[in-house]
Structure formats: structure tokens, C-alpha cells
Amino acid sequence: LHIYNHHIKTLCEKIWKVRDQRWKLDHVVIDYSFLQDMWMRKCTHGKNGCPEVFVDKVELHHHARKCSYRPKTKNYICIDCKIKFYYDEDLWKHKKKCPHKKK
């Protein structure tokens, strides 16, 4: 597993330390790829080709606002609360839980 983030690297180091202290399994290779699936968030603009992946939501947010794959305009607007979205599927997710939705 290629470690993308300091937090995962620290966690893996702690696991290795405990493994070495308790089991003495130097010849065993442990697959940590499940950590990537559990904690990694792909860039919102991955739909447009951005390969970046993050653990921290704040880092993801900062990257997404500057991402070179970000669309130029927000074409999708919630008619109830006027929030704009880059992608159609994000608008539909929002509409399902929109607090301003007319009943």
C-alpha cells in the first residue's frame, strides 16, 4: 500500500510495532489496502479525471476548490434553496435531503 497521508502512515507504524512486539512475524506481509477503501476520499472532480485522493476532509475541500479539473461553471441549481452544483448527481443527492424542499 502506498501511504498517501501522514495519519495512515502513523497508524501502520503503530500496527507494525505491536506486531513485532507480540508475534515476532518478520516474514509475514500484512495487506493494509483495506485502509485505503475505508478512509480515502477521491477528489470531487474525479469524474473529470482528477486522480487525487485524501484522508482528511479539509484537505479534500481545499484541493477541490483549486483543482484544475474543476468545471468552469455550476450548471445545476436547486430551485428550492438556490444552491449551485457542478454535477447533476450532486444536485440529486442534495434534493433528497434539502431542508427547503416544498412538500
Short mmCIF file of C-alpha atoms in Angstrom, two decimals, residues 26-81:
data_model
loop_
_atom_site.label_atom_id
_atom_site.label_comp_id
_atom_site.label_asym_id
_atom_site.label_seq_id
_atom_site.Cartn_x
_atom_site.Cartn_y
_atom_site.Cartn_z
CA ASP A 26 9.15 -10.67 10.47
CA HIS A 27 8.48 -12.87 7.43
CA VAL A 28 4.74 -12.09 7.29
CA VAL A 29 3.44 -9.38 4.96
CA ILE A 30 0.23 -7.69 6.10
CA ASP A 31 -2.04 -6.17 3.47
CA TYR A 32 -3.22 -2.72 4.56
CA SER A 33 -5.10 -1.93 1.36
CA PHE A 34 -8.43 -2.13 3.23
CA LEU A 35 -7.43 1.11 4.99
CA GLN A 36 -7.43 2.88 1.66
CA ASP A 37 -11.00 1.80 0.89
CA MET A 38 -12.24 2.74 4.36
CA TRP A 39 -10.69 6.19 4.72
CA MET A 40 -9.71 7.50 1.33
CA ARG A 41 -11.88 10.09 -0.39
CA LYS A 42 -11.45 10.75 -4.10
CA CYS A 43 -11.46 14.31 -5.38
CA THR A 44 -14.94 15.55 -6.23
CA HIS A 45 -13.67 16.27 -9.72
CA GLY A 46 -12.50 12.70 -10.27
CA LYS A 47 -15.38 12.49 -12.75
CA ASN A 48 -13.38 14.85 -14.93
CA GLY A 49 -10.12 12.92 -14.47
CA CYS A 50 -8.56 14.20 -11.24
CA PRO A 51 -6.54 11.35 -9.67
CA GLU A 52 -6.06 12.95 -6.22
CA VAL A 53 -7.09 11.01 -3.09
CA PHE A 54 -7.35 12.28 0.51
CA VAL A 55 -7.97 11.08 4.05
CA ASP A 56 -8.70 14.47 5.55
CA LYS A 57 -11.97 16.13 4.50
CA VAL A 58 -10.48 19.60 4.99
CA GLU A 59 -7.56 18.82 2.66
CA LEU A 60 -10.03 17.45 0.12
CA HIS A 61 -12.13 20.62 0.33
CA HIS A 62 -9.13 22.91 -0.14
CA HIS A 63 -7.89 20.87 -3.09
CA ALA A 64 -11.32 20.66 -4.77
CA ARG A 65 -11.67 24.46 -4.77
CA LYS A 66 -8.35 24.82 -6.65
CA CYS A 67 -8.47 21.61 -8.71
CA SER A 68 -7.50 22.06 -12.34
CA TYR A 69 -10.19 19.52 -13.32
CA ARG A 70 -12.94 21.65 -11.74
CA PRO A 71 -15.66 22.68 -14.24
CA LYS A 72 -15.76 26.36 -15.19
CA THR A 73 -19.43 26.85 -14.28
CA LYS A 74 -22.01 25.48 -11.88
CA ASN A 75 -24.84 24.44 -14.18
CA TYR A 76 -27.15 22.72 -11.69
CA ILE A 77 -29.24 24.79 -9.25
CA CYS A 78 -31.62 23.66 -6.50
CA ILE A 79 -34.82 25.60 -7.18
CA ASP A 80 -35.84 25.44 -3.51
CA CYS A 81 -32.72 26.89 -1.84
#
